[in-house]
C-alpha positions as a printed NumPy array, in Angstrom:
array([[100.828,  96.358, 108.163],
       [103.786,  94.729, 110.546],
       [105.716,  96.381, 113.135],
       [109.356,  95.987, 113.866],
       [111.137,  96.057, 116.634],
       [115.593,  96.11 , 116.575],
       [117.285,  95.49 , 120.237],
       [120.578,  96.747, 119.285],
       [123.462,  97.071, 121.753],
       [124.972,  99.779, 123.477],
       [126.626, 102.224, 121.26 ],
       [127.192, 106.082, 121.545],
       [123.781, 107.781, 120.643],
       [120.171, 105.788, 119.559],
       [121.942, 104.845, 116.282],
       [125.449, 104.169, 116.289],
       [126.236, 106.697, 113.507],
       [128.251, 109.542, 115.97 ],
       [131.877, 109.839, 115.97 ],
       [134.601, 110.107, 113.551],
       [134.597, 105.763, 112.923],
       [130.797, 105.594, 111.502],
       [130.531, 101.613, 110.928],
       [128.861, 100.634, 107.594],
       [126.695,  98.276, 108.499],
       [125.168, 100.752, 111.53 ],
       [124.692, 103.487, 108.66 ],
       [123.069, 100.555, 106.152],
       [120.282,  99.911, 108.458],
       [119.796, 103.454, 109.496],
       [119.239, 104.194, 106.213],
       [116.822, 100.815, 105.722],
       [115.168, 101.857, 108.239],
       [114.353, 105.184, 107.214],
       [113.089, 103.533, 103.767],
       [110.327, 101.789, 105.492],
       [108.972, 103.754, 107.692],
       [108.255, 106.197, 103.67 ],
       [107.045, 103.143, 102.615],
       [104.524, 102.578, 105.63 ],
       [106.539, 100.175, 108.333],
       [106.437, 101.332, 111.712],
       [109.808, 100.217, 112.734],
       [111.08 , 100.87 , 116.677],
       [114.974, 100.801, 117.253],
       [115.866, 100.317, 121.061],
       [119.755, 100.688, 122.123],
       [120.643,  99.345, 125.054],
       [122.575, 101.996, 126.821],
       [119.738, 104.737, 125.932],
       [116.471, 102.435, 126.192],
       [117.101, 100.297, 128.507],
       [113.689,  99.917, 129.802],
       [112.431,  98.216, 126.441],
       [115.071,  95.639, 126.961],
       [113.822,  95.104, 130.344],
       [109.928,  95.145, 129.682],
       [110.174,  92.5  , 126.339],
       [109.744,  89.638, 127.808],
       [111.433,  87.318, 125.573],
       [114.253,  90.093, 124.637],
       [114.967,  89.885, 128.954],
       [114.655,  85.969, 128.54 ],
       [117.245,  86.059, 125.95 ],
       [119.541,  89.224, 128.045],
       [119.119,  86.478, 131.174],
       [120.304,  83.284, 129.148],
       [123.16 ,  84.734, 126.732],
       [123.624,  88.483, 127.504],
       [124.051,  91.434, 125.682],
       [126.664,  89.924, 123.261],
       [124.152,  88.25 , 121.47 ],
       [122.379,  91.618, 119.893],
       [120.397,  92.642, 118.236],
       [117.848,  91.04 , 117.811],
       [114.98 ,  91.694, 115.358],
       [110.957,  91.104, 116.187],
       [108.337,  91.27 , 114.228],
       [104.222,  91.383, 115.246],
       [106.115,  90.357, 118.815],
       [108.01 ,  87.15 , 117.348],
       [112.104,  86.709, 117.877],
       [112.737,  86.836, 113.367],
       [116.543,  87.097, 113.688],
       [119.33 ,  87.072, 116.696],
       [122.995,  88.104, 116.237],
       [122.619,  90.323, 113.263],
       [121.154,  92.783, 111.437],
       [118.545,  91.475, 108.528],
       [119.706,  92.071, 104.76 ],
       [118.155,  93.832, 102.75 ],
       [116.831,  91.184, 100.842],
       [115.003,  89.869, 104.504],
       [113.79 ,  93.466, 105.149],
       [111.539,  93.28 , 101.395],
       [110.655,  90.065, 101.867],
       [109.042,  90.396, 105.37 ],
       [107.319,  93.267, 104.531],
       [106.198,  92.612, 100.815],
       [108.308,  95.531,  99.286],
       [109.439,  95.322,  96.104],
       [113.329,  93.545,  95.862],
       [114.862,  96.74 ,  94.307],
       [113.415,  99.487,  97.471],
       [117.13 ,  98.976,  98.969],
       [119.197,  98.84 ,  96.133],
       [120.786,  95.871,  95.066],
       [123.448,  93.967,  96.545],
       [127.438,  94.064,  95.793],
       [128.185,  91.928,  93.507],
       [131.321,  90.282,  94.441],
       [134.105,  89.159,  91.112],
       [134.392,  85.729,  90.728],
       [137.7  ,  84.166,  91.996],
       [138.018,  86.415,  94.782],
       [135.489,  86.137,  97.651],
       [137.766,  89.542,  99.339],
       [136.992,  91.967,  96.289],
       [133.44 ,  93.839,  96.118],
       [133.466,  95.001,  92.483],
       [133.137,  93.093,  88.89 ],
       [135.357,  93.018,  86.34 ],
       [138.59 ,  91.216,  88.594],
       [139.604,  94.527,  89.792],
       [141.532,  93.096,  92.579]])
């Protein structure tokens, strides 16, 4: 099975799931990574604040930070190759990269037709 590393910006804790205002994207990523681990995927998650030497010791990440700075994080690496920069992978990308069932991580939220800001079907907005 492939190995994934995610290099994240500095956060108050290793997952960013602390305090009263939890970022829903960080909650999604934590849940997805936990599910991937349960299905045999090796995942390492590095926070710039709590694991700075991982950023220094990874040449590709170190070069990126020296060139672009930390604003370009997160960086996702699979088997030593950068596959995504500047955002977290979608559930579809995770399942595609690891050859897992498409429904393993749940279905994406569908938007109602005609309103790109609405998250529910049936014209609730």
